[in-house]
Amino acid sequence: MKVSTFALTAAVTLIASSSSADTVAWWHFDDAEPGTTANSGVVTESVSGSTATSYYLWSNQVQQANSVYRPAFGPTLGFSVYDPVSGATNTNRSAMKFVTARGGATPDTDAGRAYYGGALKVDGGDTLYSDCTDSVTIETFVCTTGGVYNTFAPIIGCLVGTSWTSEKWAIYMENDGTIAVRFNGAVWYSGNGTPKNTGTLKINDGLWHHVAITWDGNTVRTYVDYTLDKRASDKADREYAKTGTVSYSGTATWIGGYAQHDPNSGGRKFPGLIDEVRVSSGALSPDQFLRLVSTTVDDMVLHLRFDSDVARAIEDGEVVADSTGGGVQAVYHSVAGANPSTYDTVEKAGAAVADGLYDDAPVADTASFCQFTNAADNANYIKAEAATACLFRDGTSNTTNHNYTVEAFFKANGEGQIRKTLLKLGSKHLPAHFITGESAKAHQIQFCYRKDAALTWTSGGYTPGDKPYDDGNWHHVAFVSDASNKTVRAYYDYLLVAEAANVYVPVPWNEPLVIGSQENGTAQFFDGWIDDVRVTRRALSPDEFLTTRPVGSGPATLFFAGLENGYNFTFSGDDGWSVDGRGRANTSAGNVPTFEKVSPGDLLLDGANGTVRTSNDYSVRLNKSYIEFPTSPLYEQRAFTVEFWAKFTGYVDGGGEHDGAYANLSYHAGILRFNRATGSEFDWFFYRQNRNAKGTQVAVRNADGTVQYCNFPFDRYIADGKWHHYAITFETNEANTETTVSVYDDRKLVASQTCAGVYQYYGGHKLQFAMGSSNPPFTLGYVNSVRFSRGVLAPDKFMGRVKSGVILIIK
């Protein structure tokens, strides 16, 4: 079955609530195999306070006896469903299928306007939705099957009695495939309102779609596939004012149709599949809606986590596989005279590892595999026999074309290890091999493979440029065989470092996965730590790789500097890469930065994680001074967001200090630079444009080393003496040929510009405040709460300020 592409783009939605929403009803429909006729009370549900479930058919007894119109368990895509609110992933074995027909009083009569079909009814809405009187979210997945219906088809509704005009809330599909909404006496569908309320996003294409409505006590919003719908008439957002409260007295929930059966007006029935219906007691944002996890765990061949609560030596012959989806065992092999390998509970890839493919919830990472070479350059290794056999879905034993991904975390012990095998899939045919560099490239990783060209084997190798693997940090590597598109790719720390087209890497049958050794006569033992080795039977994208922080549930904070009378970072996890910021005088006549008890707000709201900082008293005064945050190479991301609060009061140049309206600086007044760890070259530089007190620019060093200047004009003076929130986002394509740069002022998009990639420097960086292109000029003022995040944050996920005990983000 086809599936629509869900665009998981969070709309700019401000949530005026200090508490998270709770799930009050969730119907899973996972009790029986597809094709089984549903009976009363046989529907999986996660609800509080619900009463007995019953099904309703058109009132004619002949029709009730005909089971063809009863709801039945129907097919799904076989995906799991992820709940970002709780972090839980649930299996999804079946959906609820609703069949419709048109006819008269009997099944044999093909006349009249009556529409037959079943519907699911759950009584007791007044109890079920007692916490939804002030705000609510209703969401579900739907797939049309081409049946008939009259004017519009109810997907889900909460009714008083059996009248379709008395809904407390309802979601319909109109006859053009768009979504119609009723809410507490108001109607928003075709022909209703001025301008007309017909939507633009359609669901009648036979694909699975996610639909939702939310109400925050003031506004009803309509979403299709995680995107705020727009009216067809004027392309305005489908946001409707609706205040007050909702009384659920005497209501019941109807799914797939209503009890309406008047032949003169037609029955209200939905023709298709409905799955995972959830009601929440609050207005969720799109990134909190349910979503499908687009694969099953059967795609995982092997995942070696090397987790142990106790640091200990590993015994010869010990099975170390603790998570496997393909029945493969990984066995530890000792080498005579080699140092014992251990589970190291101190060194590990991260405090937690998240699986971007199956479940975004992080799992504790308690240990790593540690092996050290001896004086004879020998060590021990791990071998999983017949690992490649699990890449053959159909069980055939011929060498053929396959999609797969091999990935791992590692940390080298010492510098310049030459020709050391990190891991290798396959022995003789060598489909994929990660090794440290040759003598001329001692600090690089090589990604090697053998390709099939007219059935002859030739060697190929990749190196990731000048990024060192032996810098004392943990790194992630991945090799992807995208056989469907005859492409192979190599990734280093989630960045595409090499790619070859018009090749594929055949997989030999019954070949091993070897970790830490070449193991075919030339040992090449790796020296260091290895963690979370995974082989997957799919060509994964970087956002599906393993990560030391969860990526699918939202961009992760890489560091947060609260500047509460100290330059220390606050990290989301104890990752071992933390460093301290520092402040210095900008020139010999400058001043050391000082902490002053002034802030943009009494509290800070973390929009990405929904948390509030209870302490936000101090800011740093930049008085002819600067702050510098050294950043780890791990922060070099394809997509990231930098944001901060600042109150700029003026500028400094060779002629002295000037106020915010001063427009004649002949040089750029520096605000923020992302600079190399050593030297003065920047990757990008955000500054007040020369001779323009309201203009800003971002200078971006393109992938080829040239500098491109992007203009971002403000509608106010930059140094106006007031607190403002600033954000800059960067999003680069995999080939690093195009980067979109966006600048936000107080959460409002100033502009977006495109440049030719971003220069990839792999030696580490530093983030600098109030550094100019020359020294001086630079900007004077205050800085507060600096955050660097992986991914492009939506404005509603930026840091917010709270001036009272009520958590409210105000644009």
Short mmCIF file of C-alpha atoms in Angstrom, two decimals, residues 116-423:
data_model
loop_
_atom_site.label_atom_id
_atom_site.label_comp_id
_atom_site.label_asym_id
_atom_site.label_seq_id
_atom_site.Cartn_x
_atom_site.Cartn_y
_atom_site.Cartn_z
CA TYR A 116 -25.23 2.01 5.01
CA GLY A 117 -22.19 1.41 7.15
CA GLY A 118 -21.09 0.64 10.65
CA ALA A 119 -19.73 2.93 13.31
CA LEU A 120 -17.96 2.52 16.62
CA LYS A 121 -19.67 4.10 19.61
CA VAL A 122 -18.18 4.69 23.07
CA ASP A 123 -20.57 5.96 25.73
CA GLY A 124 -19.81 8.05 28.78
CA GLY A 125 -18.21 11.11 27.23
CA ASP A 126 -19.02 13.27 30.25
CA THR A 127 -16.74 11.07 32.37
CA LEU A 128 -14.18 10.37 29.69
CA TYR A 129 -13.56 14.00 28.74
CA SER A 130 -13.95 15.66 32.15
CA ASP A 131 -10.43 17.10 31.84
CA CYS A 132 -11.04 18.45 28.31
CA THR A 133 -13.46 21.25 29.14
CA ASP A 134 -10.88 24.03 28.65
CA SER A 135 -8.58 22.56 25.95
CA VAL A 136 -8.41 19.41 23.87
CA THR A 137 -6.63 17.64 20.98
CA ILE A 138 -8.27 15.02 18.75
CA GLU A 139 -6.05 13.14 16.29
CA THR A 140 -6.05 9.96 14.21
CA PHE A 141 -4.65 8.27 11.10
CA VAL A 142 -7.04 7.74 8.16
CA CYS A 143 -6.92 6.08 4.74
CA THR A 144 -9.82 6.27 2.26
CA THR A 145 -10.83 3.20 0.26
CA GLY A 146 -13.17 4.76 -2.31
CA GLY A 147 -16.55 3.96 -0.79
CA VAL A 148 -19.64 6.15 -1.11
CA TYR A 149 -20.84 8.74 1.38
CA ASN A 150 -23.22 11.66 1.50
CA THR A 151 -21.70 15.18 1.28
CA PHE A 152 -19.27 14.69 4.12
CA ALA A 153 -18.09 11.66 6.07
CA PRO A 154 -17.54 11.72 9.85
CA ILE A 155 -14.14 10.46 10.95
CA ILE A 156 -14.62 11.03 14.66
CA GLY A 157 -17.11 13.07 16.66
CA CYS A 158 -18.38 13.59 20.20
CA LEU A 159 -22.19 13.94 20.09
CA VAL A 160 -25.15 14.51 22.35
CA GLY A 161 -27.66 11.82 21.45
CA THR A 162 -27.58 10.77 17.78
CA SER A 163 -27.86 14.11 16.00
CA TRP A 164 -24.95 15.06 13.76
CA THR A 165 -25.73 18.74 14.37
CA SER A 166 -25.04 18.52 18.10
CA GLU A 167 -21.34 17.72 18.16
CA LYS A 168 -19.07 19.01 20.88
CA TRP A 169 -16.29 18.40 18.39
CA ALA A 170 -16.00 16.51 15.12
CA ILE A 171 -13.65 15.90 12.19
CA TYR A 172 -15.19 15.20 8.77
CA MET A 173 -13.93 14.47 5.29
CA GLU A 174 -15.71 16.58 2.69
CA ASN A 175 -16.62 15.36 -0.78
CA ASP A 176 -13.52 17.03 -2.25
CA GLY A 177 -11.26 15.21 0.21
CA THR A 178 -10.53 18.19 2.47
CA ILE A 179 -11.19 18.35 6.20
CA ALA A 180 -14.25 19.92 7.81
CA VAL A 181 -14.55 20.76 11.51
CA ARG A 182 -17.33 21.30 14.03
CA PHE A 183 -16.56 22.55 17.52
CA ASN A 184 -18.98 23.35 20.34
CA GLY A 185 -21.74 24.76 18.16
CA ALA A 186 -19.55 26.28 15.45
CA VAL A 187 -19.06 24.79 11.99
CA TRP A 188 -16.12 25.25 9.62
CA TYR A 189 -16.61 23.47 6.34
CA SER A 190 -17.52 24.09 2.69
CA GLY A 191 -20.00 26.91 2.21
CA ASN A 192 -19.82 28.02 5.83
CA GLY A 193 -18.44 31.39 6.88
CA THR A 194 -16.95 34.34 5.03
CA PRO A 195 -14.49 33.68 3.52
CA LYS A 196 -15.47 30.10 2.82
CA ASN A 197 -13.78 27.62 5.17
CA THR A 198 -12.94 24.84 2.72
CA GLY A 199 -9.40 23.60 3.37
CA THR A 200 -6.59 22.92 0.92
CA LEU A 201 -4.96 19.71 2.19
CA LYS A 202 -6.72 16.52 1.00
CA ILE A 203 -6.86 12.97 2.35
CA ASN A 204 -8.93 11.16 -0.33
CA ASP A 205 -5.98 9.75 -2.29
CA GLY A 206 -5.91 6.22 -0.83
CA LEU A 207 -2.84 7.01 1.27
CA TRP A 208 -2.50 7.10 5.04
CA HIS A 209 -2.77 10.60 6.53
CA HIS A 210 -2.67 12.09 10.00
CA VAL A 211 -5.45 14.57 10.86
CA ALA A 212 -5.93 16.57 14.05
CA ILE A 213 -7.76 19.48 15.59
CA THR A 214 -6.60 21.35 18.69
CA TRP A 215 -8.29 23.86 20.96
CA ASP A 216 -6.31 25.85 23.55
CA GLY A 217 -9.31 27.61 25.08
CA ASN A 218 -9.16 30.44 22.56
CA THR A 219 -8.47 29.04 19.09
CA VAL A 220 -9.39 25.90 17.14
CA ARG A 221 -6.73 24.78 14.67
CA THR A 222 -6.94 22.17 11.89
CA TYR A 223 -3.91 20.05 10.92
CA VAL A 224 -3.32 17.57 8.10
CA ASP A 225 -0.07 15.59 8.06
CA TYR A 226 1.35 17.76 10.86
CA THR A 227 0.82 20.95 8.87
CA LEU A 228 -1.63 23.71 9.77
CA ASP A 229 -4.27 23.65 7.04
CA LYS A 230 -5.11 26.76 5.00
CA ARG A 231 -8.40 27.96 3.57
CA ALA A 232 -8.81 27.44 -0.16
CA SER A 233 -10.47 30.84 -0.53
CA ASP A 234 -7.73 33.14 0.78
CA LYS A 235 -4.90 30.78 1.84
CA ALA A 236 -5.18 31.98 5.44
CA ASP A 237 -4.44 29.57 8.28
CA ARG A 238 -7.45 27.58 9.42
CA GLU A 239 -7.48 29.04 12.92
CA TYR A 240 -10.87 29.85 14.39
CA ALA A 241 -11.61 31.87 17.52
CA LYS A 242 -13.60 29.88 20.06
CA THR A 243 -13.65 30.71 23.76
CA GLY A 244 -15.59 29.39 26.71
CA THR A 245 -15.83 25.83 28.00
CA VAL A 246 -17.18 22.54 26.66
CA SER A 247 -19.75 20.48 28.54
CA TYR A 248 -19.69 16.77 27.69
CA SER A 249 -22.86 15.85 29.57
CA GLY A 250 -24.74 13.06 27.82
CA THR A 251 -22.19 12.64 25.03
CA ALA A 252 -20.83 9.57 23.28
CA THR A 253 -17.86 9.17 20.95
CA TRP A 254 -18.58 8.00 17.41
CA ILE A 255 -15.79 6.72 15.15
CA GLY A 256 -16.36 6.03 11.44
CA GLY A 257 -19.92 7.34 11.25
CA TYR A 258 -23.00 8.51 13.11
CA ALA A 259 -26.35 6.96 13.99
CA GLN A 260 -28.13 9.29 11.56
CA HIS A 261 -30.30 7.18 9.23
CA ASP A 262 -32.94 9.49 7.75
CA PRO A 263 -33.24 8.44 4.06
CA ASN A 264 -34.09 12.03 3.14
CA SER A 265 -30.81 13.45 4.45
CA GLY A 266 -28.55 10.44 4.12
CA GLY A 267 -26.50 8.60 6.69
CA ARG A 268 -23.17 9.94 7.81
CA LYS A 269 -20.56 7.19 7.29
CA PHE A 270 -16.82 7.14 6.54
CA PRO A 271 -15.50 4.88 3.75
CA GLY A 272 -12.07 3.66 4.71
CA LEU A 273 -9.60 2.83 7.45
CA ILE A 274 -9.18 4.64 10.76
CA ASP A 275 -6.41 3.88 13.23
CA GLU A 276 -4.91 5.12 16.49
CA VAL A 277 -7.60 7.59 17.60
CA ARG A 278 -6.32 9.68 20.52
CA VAL A 279 -7.89 12.45 22.62
CA SER A 280 -5.64 14.56 24.87
CA SER A 281 -6.60 17.04 27.58
CA GLY A 282 -4.65 19.95 26.13
CA ALA A 283 -3.66 21.63 22.88
CA LEU A 284 -0.71 19.64 21.60
CA SER A 285 1.79 21.09 19.14
CA PRO A 286 2.42 19.18 15.87
CA ASP A 287 5.70 17.71 17.13
CA GLN A 288 3.70 16.12 19.98
CA PHE A 289 1.20 14.40 17.68
CA LEU A 290 1.36 10.64 17.15
CA ARG A 291 3.51 9.56 14.25
CA LEU A 292 4.38 6.36 12.45
CA VAL A 293 7.77 4.72 12.88
CA SER A 294 8.55 3.76 9.34
CA THR A 295 10.06 0.33 9.76
CA THR A 296 9.88 -2.79 11.87
CA VAL A 297 12.55 -4.22 14.12
CA ASP A 298 12.95 -7.07 11.64
CA ASP A 299 15.18 -4.73 9.66
CA MET A 300 17.82 -4.80 12.38
CA VAL A 301 20.38 -7.58 11.88
CA LEU A 302 22.58 -6.93 14.90
CA HIS A 303 23.03 -4.26 17.55
CA LEU A 304 25.94 -4.77 19.95
CA ARG A 305 25.45 -2.40 22.87
CA PHE A 306 28.29 -3.65 25.12
CA ASP A 307 26.35 -2.62 28.20
CA SER A 308 27.28 -3.88 31.64
CA ASP A 309 26.60 -2.45 35.07
CA VAL A 310 29.98 -3.74 36.26
CA ALA A 311 33.38 -3.06 34.73
CA ARG A 312 35.01 -6.44 34.14
CA ALA A 313 37.22 -8.42 31.82
CA ILE A 314 35.48 -10.30 29.01
CA GLU A 315 36.07 -14.04 28.92
CA ASP A 316 37.19 -15.99 25.87
CA GLY A 317 34.17 -17.34 23.99
CA GLU A 318 31.71 -15.07 25.77
CA VAL A 319 28.62 -14.09 23.78
CA VAL A 320 28.48 -10.29 23.89
CA ALA A 321 25.38 -9.69 21.75
CA ASP A 322 22.74 -8.15 23.97
CA SER A 323 20.32 -6.84 21.34
CA THR A 324 19.75 -8.63 18.06
CA GLY A 325 16.97 -8.76 15.54
CA GLY A 326 18.46 -11.35 13.21
CA GLY A 327 19.47 -14.22 15.47
CA VAL A 328 23.21 -13.47 15.11
CA GLN A 329 25.57 -14.18 18.00
CA ALA A 330 28.68 -12.07 18.52
CA VAL A 331 31.48 -13.95 20.29
CA TYR A 332 34.61 -12.57 22.00
CA HIS A 333 37.91 -14.08 20.80
CA SER A 334 41.13 -13.70 22.76
CA VAL A 335 44.57 -13.61 21.17
CA ALA A 336 47.52 -15.23 22.95
CA GLY A 337 49.49 -12.69 24.94
CA ALA A 338 47.06 -9.86 24.28
CA ASN A 339 45.81 -7.59 27.01
CA PRO A 340 42.37 -8.57 28.32
CA SER A 341 39.45 -6.69 26.83
CA THR A 342 36.90 -5.23 29.21
CA TYR A 343 33.51 -3.70 29.63
CA ASP A 344 34.50 -0.12 30.43
CA THR A 345 31.83 1.63 32.52
CA VAL A 346 33.70 4.95 32.46
CA GLU A 347 34.35 5.38 28.75
CA LYS A 348 31.22 5.14 26.63
CA ALA A 349 29.78 6.83 23.59
CA GLY A 350 27.38 8.92 25.67
CA ALA A 351 25.25 8.91 28.76
CA ALA A 352 22.42 7.61 26.61
CA VAL A 353 22.03 6.22 23.10
CA ALA A 354 18.87 6.80 21.10
CA ASP A 355 17.75 4.74 18.14
CA GLY A 356 16.62 7.17 15.47
CA LEU A 357 15.14 4.32 13.44
CA TYR A 358 12.83 2.44 15.78
CA ASP A 359 12.37 4.38 18.99
CA ASP A 360 13.41 7.92 19.83
CA ALA A 361 13.47 7.24 23.56
CA PRO A 362 17.06 7.23 24.86
CA VAL A 363 18.46 4.06 26.43
CA ALA A 364 21.10 4.19 29.14
CA ASP A 365 24.61 3.53 27.81
CA THR A 366 26.42 1.96 30.75
CA ALA A 367 29.63 0.63 29.17
CA SER A 368 31.72 0.22 26.02
CA PHE A 369 34.02 -2.46 24.59
CA CYS A 370 37.64 -1.64 25.41
CA GLN A 371 40.65 -3.33 23.81
CA PHE A 372 44.32 -2.29 24.04
CA THR A 373 47.15 -3.66 21.90
CA ASN A 374 50.20 -5.17 23.57
CA ALA A 375 53.89 -4.68 22.77
CA ALA A 376 53.55 -7.00 19.77
CA ASP A 377 50.65 -4.88 18.47
CA ASN A 378 48.13 -7.66 19.13
CA ALA A 379 44.73 -7.37 20.76
CA ASN A 380 41.50 -9.31 21.03
CA TYR A 381 38.42 -8.98 18.87
CA ILE A 382 34.75 -9.80 18.44
CA LYS A 383 33.30 -11.87 15.63
CA ALA A 384 29.69 -12.45 14.61
CA GLU A 385 29.59 -15.44 12.29
CA ALA A 386 27.24 -15.49 9.29
CA ALA A 387 26.12 -11.90 9.90
CA THR A 388 25.59 -11.23 6.20
CA ALA A 389 23.13 -14.11 5.91
CA CYS A 390 20.60 -11.97 7.77
CA LEU A 391 20.73 -9.37 4.99
CA PHE A 392 19.05 -11.87 2.66
CA ARG A 393 15.34 -11.42 3.24
CA ASP A 394 14.30 -14.33 1.06
CA GLY A 395 16.87 -16.76 2.40
CA THR A 396 18.66 -17.22 -0.94
CA SER A 397 22.37 -17.93 -0.84
CA ASN A 398 23.53 -16.22 -4.01
CA THR A 399 25.64 -13.09 -4.07
CA THR A 400 23.26 -10.30 -4.95
CA ASN A 401 22.39 -6.67 -4.56
CA HIS A 402 21.34 -5.40 -1.09
CA ASN A 403 20.49 -2.31 0.91
CA TYR A 404 22.22 -2.15 4.27
CA THR A 405 23.84 0.18 6.80
CA VAL A 406 26.80 -0.51 9.10
CA GLU A 407 27.50 1.99 11.89
CA ALA A 408 29.34 2.32 15.20
CA PHE A 409 30.81 4.69 17.75
CA PHE A 410 34.55 4.59 18.50
CA LYS A 411 37.32 6.40 20.35
CA ALA A 412 40.98 5.83 19.48
CA ASN A 413 43.63 5.28 22.14
CA GLY A 414 46.60 7.36 21.01
CA GLU A 415 47.46 9.15 17.81
CA GLY A 416 48.41 8.01 14.36
CA GLN A 417 47.31 4.37 14.43
CA ILE A 418 48.08 3.10 10.94
CA ARG A 419 46.04 0.35 9.22
CA LYS A 420 43.94 -0.61 12.24
CA THR A 421 40.58 -2.23 11.63
CA LEU A 422 37.71 -0.67 13.50
CA LEU A 423 35.10 -3.02 12.06
#
